[in-house]
Structure formats: C-alpha cells, structure tokens
Coordinates of C-alpha atoms in Angstrom, one line a residue:
M1 CA 2.8 14.0 -30.4
T2 CA -0.2 11.7 -30.4
K3 CA -1.5 10.1 -27.3
A4 CA -0.4 6.7 -28.5
E5 CA 3.1 8.0 -29.2
G6 CA 3.2 9.8 -25.8
T7 CA 2.4 6.7 -23.9
A8 CA 5.0 4.7 -25.8
T9 CA 7.9 7.0 -24.6
R10 CA 10.2 6.0 -21.8
P11 CA 9.6 8.3 -18.8
S12 CA 12.5 10.4 -17.6
V13 CA 13.9 9.9 -14.1
W14 CA 12.6 13.3 -13.1
L15 CA 9.1 12.3 -14.2
K16 CA 9.4 9.1 -12.2
L17 CA 10.6 11.0 -9.1
A18 CA 7.7 13.5 -9.4
H19 CA 5.1 10.8 -9.9
G20 CA 6.4 8.5 -7.2
S21 CA 6.9 11.1 -4.6
G22 CA 3.2 11.4 -4.1
A23 CA 3.0 7.9 -2.7
A24 CA 4.7 9.2 0.4
A25 CA 1.4 10.7 1.4
F26 CA -0.3 7.2 1.4
G27 CA 2.7 5.8 3.2
I28 CA 2.5 8.4 6.0
K29 CA -1.2 7.9 6.3
N30 CA -0.9 4.1 6.5
G31 CA 2.0 4.3 9.0
G32 CA -0.1 6.5 11.3
F33 CA -3.1 4.2 11.1
D34 CA -1.1 1.0 11.5
Y35 CA 1.2 1.9 14.4
F36 CA -0.1 5.0 16.3
L37 CA -3.9 5.4 15.9
L38 CA -5.0 2.7 18.4
L39 CA -2.1 3.6 20.8
F40 CA -3.0 7.4 20.7
Y41 CA -6.8 7.1 21.0
G42 CA -6.9 4.0 23.3
T43 CA -4.0 4.9 25.6
V44 CA -3.4 8.7 25.5
I45 CA -6.9 10.1 24.8
G46 CA -8.7 7.4 26.7
L47 CA -11.3 6.2 24.1
E48 CA -12.4 2.7 24.6
P49 CA -10.2 0.5 22.3
G50 CA -13.3 -1.3 21.0
L51 CA -14.8 2.0 19.9
V52 CA -11.6 2.8 18.1
G53 CA -11.9 -0.4 16.2
L54 CA -15.5 0.2 15.4
A55 CA -14.7 3.7 14.1
I56 CA -12.1 2.2 11.7
L57 CA -14.6 -0.5 10.7
I58 CA -17.2 2.0 9.8
A59 CA -14.7 4.0 7.7
L60 CA -13.7 0.7 5.9
V61 CA -17.4 0.0 5.0
I62 CA -17.7 3.5 3.5
D63 CA -14.4 2.9 1.7
A64 CA -16.0 -0.2 0.1
I65 CA -18.5 2.2 -1.6
S66 CA -16.3 5.3 -2.2
D67 CA -13.2 3.7 -3.6
P68 CA -14.6 2.1 -6.8
L69 CA -16.9 5.1 -7.4
V70 CA -13.9 7.5 -7.3
G71 CA -12.0 5.2 -9.6
Y72 CA -14.9 5.1 -12.1
W73 CA -15.4 8.9 -11.8
S74 CA -11.8 9.6 -12.6
D75 CA -11.9 7.2 -15.6
N76 CA -14.8 9.2 -17.0
F77 CA -14.1 12.7 -15.9
R78 CA -13.7 15.5 -18.5
S79 CA -11.8 18.7 -17.9
R80 CA -9.1 20.9 -19.5
W81 CA -6.8 19.3 -16.9
G82 CA -7.7 15.7 -18.0
R83 CA -9.2 12.9 -16.0
R84 CA -6.8 12.6 -13.1
H85 CA -5.2 15.9 -12.1
P86 CA -8.4 17.7 -10.9
F87 CA -8.8 14.9 -8.3
M88 CA -5.1 15.1 -7.3
Y89 CA -5.2 18.8 -6.7
A90 CA -8.5 18.8 -5.0
A91 CA -7.3 16.1 -2.5
A92 CA -4.2 17.8 -1.3
L93 CA -5.5 20.3 1.3
P94 CA -8.5 18.2 2.6
V95 CA -6.2 15.2 3.2
A96 CA -3.6 17.3 5.1
L97 CA -6.2 19.2 7.1
S98 CA -8.2 16.1 8.1
Y99 CA -4.9 14.2 9.1
F100 CA -4.0 17.2 11.3
L101 CA -7.4 17.1 13.0
L102 CA -7.0 13.3 13.6
W103 CA -4.1 13.9 16.0
N104 CA -5.7 17.0 17.6
P105 CA -9.0 15.8 18.9
P106 CA -11.3 17.9 21.2
D107 CA -11.7 17.0 24.9
W108 CA -15.1 15.3 24.6
G109 CA -16.6 12.3 26.2
Q110 CA -16.6 8.7 24.9
T111 CA -19.6 9.2 22.5
G112 CA -18.3 12.6 21.2
L113 CA -14.8 11.2 20.6
F114 CA -16.2 8.1 18.9
I115 CA -18.2 10.3 16.5
Y116 CA -15.3 12.6 16.0
L117 CA -12.8 9.8 15.2
T118 CA -15.3 8.1 12.9
L119 CA -16.0 11.2 10.8
I120 CA -12.3 12.1 10.6
A121 CA -11.3 8.6 9.6
V122 CA -14.0 8.6 6.9
L123 CA -12.8 11.9 5.6
I124 CA -9.1 10.9 5.5
R125 CA -9.7 7.6 3.8
T126 CA -12.0 9.2 1.2
F127 CA -9.7 12.2 0.5
I128 CA -6.6 9.9 0.2
T129 CA -8.6 7.8 -2.3
F130 CA -9.2 11.0 -4.3
Y131 CA -5.4 11.3 -4.6
E132 CA -4.0 7.8 -4.5
T133 CA -6.4 6.2 -7.1
P134 CA -6.0 8.8 -9.9
S135 CA -2.3 9.1 -9.2
S136 CA -1.7 5.3 -9.4
A137 CA -3.9 5.2 -12.5
L138 CA -1.4 7.4 -14.3
I139 CA 1.1 4.6 -14.5
P140 CA -0.4 2.9 -17.6
E141 CA -1.1 6.3 -19.1
I142 CA 2.5 7.7 -18.6
T143 CA 4.0 4.7 -20.5
A144 CA 2.8 1.6 -22.3
D145 CA 6.3 0.0 -22.0
Y146 CA 6.1 -3.3 -20.2
E147 CA 9.3 -2.9 -18.1
E148 CA 9.0 0.8 -17.5
R149 CA 5.7 0.3 -15.8
T150 CA 7.5 -1.8 -13.2
S151 CA 10.1 1.0 -12.8
L152 CA 7.3 3.5 -12.2
Q153 CA 5.7 1.3 -9.6
S154 CA 9.1 0.8 -7.9
Y155 CA 9.5 4.5 -7.5
R156 CA 6.0 4.7 -5.9
L157 CA 6.8 1.9 -3.4
L158 CA 10.2 3.5 -2.6
F159 CA 8.6 6.7 -1.6
G160 CA 5.6 5.0 0.0
W161 CA 7.7 2.9 2.3
S162 CA 10.3 5.6 2.9
G163 CA 7.6 8.2 3.8
G164 CA 5.8 6.0 6.3
N165 CA 9.1 4.8 7.8
L166 CA 10.5 8.4 8.1
M167 CA 7.6 9.4 10.3
T168 CA 7.9 6.2 12.4
I169 CA 11.5 7.1 13.0
V170 CA 10.6 10.7 13.9
M171 CA 8.1 9.4 16.4
F172 CA 10.2 6.8 18.1
G173 CA 13.6 8.6 17.7
V174 CA 12.5 12.1 18.5
L175 CA 9.0 12.9 19.5
L176 CA 8.3 10.1 22.0
T177 CA 11.6 10.3 23.8
G178 CA 10.4 12.7 26.5
P179 CA 9.5 11.8 30.1
L180 CA 6.0 10.7 29.2
G181 CA 7.2 8.4 26.4
M182 CA 4.4 7.0 24.3
R183 CA 1.8 8.8 26.5
D184 CA 2.9 12.3 25.5
R185 CA -0.1 13.9 23.9
D186 CA 1.9 16.9 22.7
A187 CA 4.2 14.6 20.7
Y188 CA 1.2 13.3 18.7
A189 CA 0.0 16.8 18.0
T190 CA 3.5 17.7 16.7
Y191 CA 3.5 14.5 14.7
G192 CA 0.2 15.6 13.2
I193 CA 1.6 19.0 12.1
I194 CA 4.8 17.5 10.5
A195 CA 2.9 14.6 8.8
S196 CA 0.2 16.9 7.4
V197 CA 2.7 19.3 5.9
L198 CA 4.6 16.4 4.3
I199 CA 1.3 14.9 2.9
F200 CA 0.3 18.2 1.4
A201 CA 3.8 18.9 0.0
T202 CA 4.2 15.4 -1.6
I203 CA 0.8 15.4 -3.2
M204 CA 1.4 18.9 -4.7
I205 CA 4.9 18.0 -5.9
S206 CA 3.5 14.9 -7.6
A207 CA 0.5 16.7 -9.2
L208 CA 2.6 19.6 -10.4
G209 CA 5.5 17.4 -11.6
T210 CA 3.2 15.3 -13.8
H211 CA 1.0 18.3 -15.0
H212 CA 2.9 18.7 -18.2
K213 CA 1.9 15.2 -19.3
I214 CA -1.8 16.0 -19.4
P215 CA -2.0 16.7 -23.2
D216 CA -0.5 13.1 -23.8
L217 CA -3.0 11.3 -21.5
H218 CA -6.1 9.5 -22.6
R219 CA -9.6 11.0 -22.7
P220 CA -12.8 9.2 -21.8
V221 CA -14.4 7.2 -24.5
E222 CA -17.6 8.8 -25.7
T223 CA -20.3 6.1 -25.9
G224 CA -23.4 8.3 -26.3
E225 CA -25.1 6.5 -23.4
R226 CA -26.4 8.5 -20.5
Y227 CA -24.8 7.9 -17.1
S228 CA -27.0 6.0 -14.6
V229 CA -26.4 3.9 -11.5
A230 CA -27.2 0.8 -13.6
R231 CA -24.6 1.8 -16.2
I232 CA -21.9 2.5 -13.7
F233 CA -22.2 -0.8 -11.9
R234 CA -22.6 -2.7 -15.2
E235 CA -19.4 -1.3 -16.5
M236 CA -17.5 -1.8 -13.2
I237 CA -18.6 -5.4 -13.0
Q238 CA -17.6 -6.0 -16.7
T239 CA -14.2 -4.4 -16.1
L240 CA -13.5 -6.3 -12.9
S241 CA -14.6 -9.7 -14.3
E242 CA -11.3 -10.0 -16.2
K243 CA -9.8 -13.4 -15.0
S244 CA -6.3 -12.1 -14.6
F245 CA -7.6 -9.2 -12.5
V246 CA -9.5 -11.6 -10.3
A247 CA -6.2 -13.5 -9.7
L248 CA -4.4 -10.3 -8.8
F249 CA -7.3 -9.1 -6.6
F250 CA -7.1 -12.2 -4.4
A251 CA -3.3 -12.2 -4.4
T252 CA -3.3 -8.6 -3.3
M253 CA -5.8 -9.4 -0.6
L254 CA -3.7 -12.2 0.8
F255 CA -0.5 -10.0 0.6
A256 CA -2.4 -7.4 2.6
V257 CA -3.6 -9.9 5.2
A258 CA 0.0 -11.1 5.7
S259 CA 1.3 -7.6 5.9
G260 CA -1.3 -6.7 8.6
L261 CA -0.4 -9.8 10.6
S262 CA 3.3 -9.0 10.4
A263 CA 2.9 -5.4 11.3
A264 CA 0.5 -6.1 14.2
L265 CA 3.0 -8.5 15.8
A266 CA 6.3 -6.8 14.6
F267 CA 7.2 -4.9 17.8
L268 CA 6.0 -7.8 20.0
M269 CA 8.1 -10.3 18.1
L270 CA 11.2 -8.0 18.3
N271 CA 10.8 -7.2 22.0
Y272 CA 9.5 -10.4 23.4
F273 CA 10.4 -13.3 21.1
W274 CA 13.9 -12.0 20.2
G275 CA 14.5 -9.9 23.3
F276 CA 15.8 -6.8 21.4
S277 CA 16.2 -3.5 23.2
E278 CA 14.4 -0.3 22.3
F279 CA 17.6 1.0 20.7
Q280 CA 18.0 -2.1 18.6
I281 CA 14.4 -1.9 17.5
F282 CA 15.1 1.8 16.5
I283 CA 18.1 0.6 14.4
W284 CA 15.8 -2.1 12.9
T285 CA 13.3 0.5 11.9
C286 CA 16.0 2.7 10.3
T287 CA 17.1 -0.2 8.0
V288 CA 13.7 -0.1 6.3
F289 CA 15.2 2.6 4.1
L290 CA 17.9 0.3 2.9
S291 CA 15.4 -2.5 2.2
A292 CA 13.2 0.0 0.2
L293 CA 16.2 1.0 -1.9
L294 CA 17.2 -2.6 -2.6
G295 CA 13.6 -3.5 -3.5
F296 CA 13.5 -0.5 -5.8
L297 CA 16.5 -1.8 -7.7
V298 CA 15.6 -5.5 -7.7
A299 CA 12.0 -5.2 -9.1
P300 CA 12.8 -3.7 -12.6
W301 CA 15.9 -5.9 -12.9
T302 CA 14.0 -9.1 -12.4
T303 CA 11.1 -7.9 -14.6
R304 CA 13.5 -7.4 -17.5
R305 CA 15.0 -10.9 -17.1
L306 CA 12.0 -13.0 -16.0
G307 CA 8.9 -11.2 -17.0
K308 CA 6.4 -10.0 -14.4
K309 CA 4.6 -13.2 -13.4
R310 CA 7.8 -15.3 -13.1
A311 CA 9.6 -12.5 -11.3
T312 CA 6.8 -12.2 -8.8
I313 CA 6.8 -16.0 -8.1
V314 CA 10.6 -16.4 -7.9
L315 CA 11.0 -13.3 -5.7
G316 CA 8.0 -14.4 -3.6
L317 CA 9.3 -17.9 -3.0
L318 CA 12.6 -16.5 -1.9
A319 CA 11.0 -13.8 0.3
F320 CA 8.3 -15.9 1.9
T321 CA 10.6 -18.8 2.8
I322 CA 13.3 -16.4 4.2
Q323 CA 10.9 -14.4 6.4
P324 CA 9.7 -17.2 8.8
M325 CA 13.0 -19.0 8.7
P326 CA 14.7 -17.4 11.7
V327 CA 11.6 -18.1 13.8
L328 CA 11.4 -21.7 12.6
L329 CA 15.2 -22.2 13.3
R330 CA 14.7 -20.7 16.8
L331 CA 11.9 -23.2 17.4
A332 CA 14.3 -26.0 16.4
G333 CA 17.0 -24.7 18.7
L334 CA 19.3 -23.7 15.9
M335 CA 19.5 -19.9 16.5
P336 CA 21.7 -18.0 19.0
E337 CA 20.0 -17.4 22.4
N338 CA 18.6 -14.0 23.3
G339 CA 21.3 -11.7 24.4
D340 CA 24.0 -13.4 22.3
P341 CA 25.9 -10.6 20.4
L342 CA 25.5 -12.5 17.1
L343 CA 21.7 -12.6 17.3
F344 CA 20.7 -9.0 16.5
P345 CA 23.1 -8.5 13.4
L346 CA 22.1 -11.9 12.1
V347 CA 18.3 -11.4 12.3
L348 CA 18.7 -7.8 11.2
A349 CA 20.7 -8.8 8.0
I350 CA 18.1 -11.5 7.2
N351 CA 15.3 -9.0 7.6
V352 CA 16.9 -6.3 5.4
V353 CA 17.3 -8.8 2.5
D354 CA 13.8 -10.3 3.0
L355 CA 12.0 -7.0 3.3
S356 CA 13.7 -5.8 0.1
L357 CA 12.4 -8.9 -1.7
I358 CA 8.9 -8.4 -0.3
I359 CA 9.0 -4.8 -1.6
A360 CA 10.2 -6.0 -5.0
V361 CA 7.4 -8.5 -5.1
Q362 CA 4.8 -5.7 -4.4
A363 CA 6.3 -3.5 -7.1
V364 CA 6.2 -6.2 -9.8
A365 CA 2.8 -7.5 -8.8
F366 CA 1.2 -4.0 -8.7
S367 CA 2.7 -3.2 -12.1
M368 CA 0.9 -6.2 -13.5
I369 CA -2.3 -4.2 -12.9
A370 CA -1.2 -1.6 -15.5
D371 CA -1.1 -4.3 -18.2
L372 CA -4.8 -5.2 -17.6
V373 CA -5.8 -1.8 -18.9
E374 CA -5.0 -2.5 -22.6
S375 CA -6.5 -6.1 -22.2
N376 CA -9.7 -4.6 -20.9
E377 CA -9.7 -1.9 -23.6
V378 CA -9.4 -4.6 -26.3
R379 CA -12.3 -6.4 -24.7
T380 CA -14.7 -3.5 -23.8
G381 CA -13.4 -0.5 -25.7
R382 CA -12.9 1.5 -22.4
R383 CA -9.8 2.4 -20.4
S384 CA -10.6 1.7 -16.8
E385 CA -7.3 2.4 -15.0
G386 CA -9.1 4.1 -12.1
V387 CA -11.5 1.2 -11.4
Y388 CA -8.6 -1.3 -11.4
Y389 CA -6.4 0.7 -9.1
A390 CA -9.3 1.6 -6.8
A391 CA -10.2 -2.0 -6.3
V392 CA -6.6 -2.9 -5.4
T393 CA -6.2 0.2 -3.1
F394 CA -9.4 -0.7 -1.3
T395 CA -8.1 -4.3 -0.9
R396 CA -4.9 -3.1 0.6
K397 CA -6.7 -0.8 3.0
T398 CA -9.3 -3.2 4.2
T399 CA -7.6 -6.6 4.5
Q400 CA -4.8 -5.3 6.6
G401 CA -7.5 -5.2 9.3
L402 CA -8.0 -9.0 8.8
G403 CA -4.2 -9.4 9.5
V404 CA -4.6 -7.4 12.7
L405 CA -7.6 -9.7 13.6
A406 CA -5.5 -12.8 12.9
A407 CA -2.8 -11.4 15.2
G408 CA -5.3 -10.8 18.0
L409 CA -6.6 -14.4 17.6
I410 CA -3.1 -15.8 17.9
L411 CA -2.4 -13.8 21.1
S412 CA -5.8 -14.8 22.6
F413 CA -5.2 -18.5 21.7
I414 CA -1.9 -18.6 23.5
D415 CA -3.1 -16.4 26.4
F416 CA -0.3 -13.9 25.9
P417 CA -0.2 -11.7 29.0
E418 CA -1.0 -8.0 28.5
G419 CA 1.5 -5.4 29.6
A420 CA 4.0 -8.0 30.9
E421 CA 7.7 -7.4 30.9
P422 CA 9.6 -9.4 28.2
S423 CA 11.5 -11.3 30.9
S424 CA 8.3 -12.4 32.6
V425 CA 6.7 -14.2 29.6
S426 CA 7.3 -17.9 29.8
Q427 CA 9.3 -19.7 27.1
E428 CA 6.3 -22.0 26.4
V429 CA 4.1 -19.0 25.5
L430 CA 6.9 -17.5 23.3
W431 CA 7.4 -20.9 21.6
Q432 CA 3.6 -21.0 20.9
L433 CA 3.8 -17.5 19.5
G434 CA 6.5 -18.4 17.0
A435 CA 4.9 -21.7 16.2
L436 CA 1.7 -20.0 15.1
Y437 CA 3.1 -16.8 13.6
A438 CA 5.7 -18.2 11.2
P439 CA 3.5 -21.0 9.6
A440 CA 0.6 -18.6 9.3
L441 CA 2.6 -16.1 7.4
L442 CA 4.1 -18.7 5.1
A443 CA 0.7 -20.2 4.4
I444 CA -0.9 -16.9 3.5
Y445 CA 2.0 -15.8 1.3
L446 CA 2.1 -19.1 -0.6
A447 CA -1.6 -18.8 -1.2
A448 CA -1.0 -15.4 -2.7
L449 CA 1.6 -16.8 -5.1
F450 CA -0.8 -19.5 -6.1
C451 CA -3.2 -16.7 -7.2
I452 CA -0.4 -14.9 -9.0
A453 CA 0.2 -18.1 -11.0
R454 CA -3.4 -17.7 -12.5
Y455 CA -2.4 -14.4 -14.1
R456 CA -2.2 -14.8 -17.9
I457 CA -0.9 -11.5 -19.5
D458 CA 2.8 -11.7 -20.4
K459 CA 4.9 -9.3 -22.4
A460 CA 4.0 -10.9 -25.7
E461 CA 0.3 -10.6 -25.1
H462 CA 0.7 -7.1 -23.8
E463 CA 2.5 -6.0 -27.0
E464 CA -0.2 -7.8 -29.1
N465 CA -2.8 -5.8 -27.2
L466 CA -1.0 -2.6 -28.0
R467 CA -0.7 -3.6 -31.7
R468 CA -4.4 -4.3 -31.9
L469 CA -5.3 -1.0 -30.2
A470 CA -3.0 1.0 -32.5
A471 CA -4.5 -0.7 -35.5
A472 CA -8.0 0.1 -34.3
R473 CA -7.1 3.8 -33.7
A474 CA -5.5 4.0 -37.2
A475 CA -8.7 2.5 -38.8
A476 CA -10.8 5.0 -36.9
T477 CA -8.9 7.9 -38.2
D478 CA -9.0 6.8 -41.9

C-alpha cells in the first residue's frame, strides 16, 4: 500500500477509538487547570492567588515559544517510528509524573512555592504539547477523506470532554465530600494519583493503538537546505500565512475566550444566579457526558449534509443563541423563579442540547484545520500538520486566560461580594451579572462565526488539492 492509498482509506472504528482516547489526557489536564489549580494553591496550600496567576502567565509565555517549535520539529522529524510517534511515547511518563507533582507540592514558603508551581506548570504544558500536537497532527495523515476527518475529530472531543468531566465528577462527587470539603489537601493528592495514571494510560493506548499506521504515514520532504533558525521561522510564517488558516486561528481564539469566560463563571451562575443546590450542580456536571455523546453524533452528520463551513455556521448560530437565552429570558422576567421545581429541569435540558451543539461546532471547526494541510502542500510543497495544530493548541491554551480575565472584570465592575452566601447577594447585582454575562458571550461567539465565514476550502477544493498532489506524485515517480 502506498502512502497516498493509505491516507485515502476510511479508518476503522477501533482506530478512531485508539486515536481519540489520547485526547482524554489533554481534557484531564485542562480540567485540573481550569477548575482546581487556583482553588488548591490559593486556598488549600496558601500561595498568594496573584502569584498563582503569575506562574500560569509565565508558563503561557514559554508555551508561545515551545508550541510552534514542537509542531515544526514533529513535521520534520525522521525516525523508524515516523514523525509523530516518538514524541507521543516520549511524552507519556513526563506528563504523568509532572501532573502528579503538581498536586503534591512541598511545604515551602511563598517564594519556594511560586518557583515550584512555575516550573511544574511549564513542564506539564510543554510535555502535553509533545503529545497533543503530534497526536492531533495524525488526523490528516490517517485519512484524506473530507467527512472522515470530522469523525476523527469528533472522537477526540468525545474523549477530551469525557476525560476532563470524569475527573471533575470524581472530585466533587467523591474526593471532596469529606468534612474538610474543598480544603482537603489529601483529596487533591489522591486526585493527582488517579489523574496521572489515567493520563499515562490514555497516551500509551493512543500511541500503541495507532502504531501500526506508521508505514502509511508521510515522511518529511527533503529540500537539501540545512536547518537554521532563519529557515524554521521563514517556513512557519509561510505556512501560517494561509488566509483560511488566519480565519480559523482568530475563530479558535474567540471560541477559547468565550469558553474561558463561561467556565470561570459557570459555578457562580449556577449557584448564585439560578440558585441551584450542590447536588443539582453535581447532576448538571454529570450530564456533560450526554452532551459530549450528542455532539459526537451531530458533527459528522451535519458535515455530510452541509459541508464544514456551513455546518459550523448553522450549528454555531443555534448554539450561541440558545446558550444566553435562559439568562436573557430571566432578565425579562419570563423564566420560573429560583426554587420553582420547573426551573432546574428546564435550564438543564437547554444546557444539554446547547453544549452538545457547541461540542459539535468545535469538532467541525477543528477538522477544518486538517484540510489546510493539502492546500499548504500544493502551495509550498511541504506537509505542516504539526505547525497548524500547534498554533491552534496554543491558542486554545492561552486565550482561555483572557476569558477568565473577562470574568474577573465583570465581577469587579458589578462589585460582586466575595464569599457571600447566595441568598445574601442582591437581585440588582445578580441582574447586572446576567446582563453582562449573556451579551458578552453572544458577541464573542458571533465574532468567531464571522471569522469562520472567511474560510475558503470546501469539499470540492479539498478534492481538487488531493488530485493535484496525486498527479504531482505520479509525475515524480515516472
């Protein structure tokens, strides 16, 4: 089987499961950073919250350098195990070990803890890049089929969302239920053990499960030019200047900002704005599995019927108008009051549908990246999957912080009281919270869809790119 034939085949379900399962590692890592890191170091360990934020900022700055370099390195790496798998295998143990160390810090002072957190955060983010970028870059290599690439991406998001949500449920439903609640240091240490084992296992399952595809994957293009810093940056800039990629880049950035804003205010909105109990919030968290499954099914179905760009825009318009609607209806006095038995099932059902649409939008939009690979190869003669996926991975990691910043600005603007009981917060403050939260989300999401509309590669152009590349390979072998 030739490489061209290998990439044209339809991947088996087992291959999709093996490849997608590794995304659980990224999901677990993201869930820990998004929901528990500030809580653990700022409340349980006693590190000044500002220093926690500074440590994460430093790690993000280093990410800005390491992510595209890892992507470029994996695009041009030569070994008997191909371009991607050496990175995937090499990342498994360091990611797991550094994640374990994150939740088991030494008893040092403020300066020592700050240095410790910064170094561990840098290591985790760098090592997860060594896995996530090469693994994601396998999508356009495993198959050249337009629809199957969306299916592969859907499997990744299914495992990514499910892995992160599983550990959130374990934390809130099991580990943090003791007498100390969220201040139980031993619970976080146990979380670190469980999460680290799962991260190692899912990375290894994914690497081993896709290992047999190595002979069918692409090899780096030999140009005869020596590697240099100038060459590396010249080629990366040339690759990332693709207009359709620029559109996707900014769309992904805006999606991540909105996700960061939503995640940062999620529990506050549920507990204060809607008045839901801790048990109801636990049920809410459990339903993420259902949303992930529905999104997994919806994304390939809409891609087959509408194409990727139209599917993303249609699903996005549905998702991003549904999401703020309960809040806007509450502001207009058209939702049941807090405590009404109809309120929780109504808002929960809306969220299950809406989150499934958001996950489907992510799956289709991220699969559009894969189709840039052949377009870039036609233009430059190089396959740069790693650079593309590294840029998007970096965007997802960094701009979530902007969403958290936006959430903080909203809370500061309305003078939201810290540590107050839900019943003690005035209705005026809660109304202002909803009035800023819902329109901000809607505006950011619609701006992302505007960027998606600038993407230009459809199924016909993708197949034309494949035809031109096949003709060029045939001519080269004559």
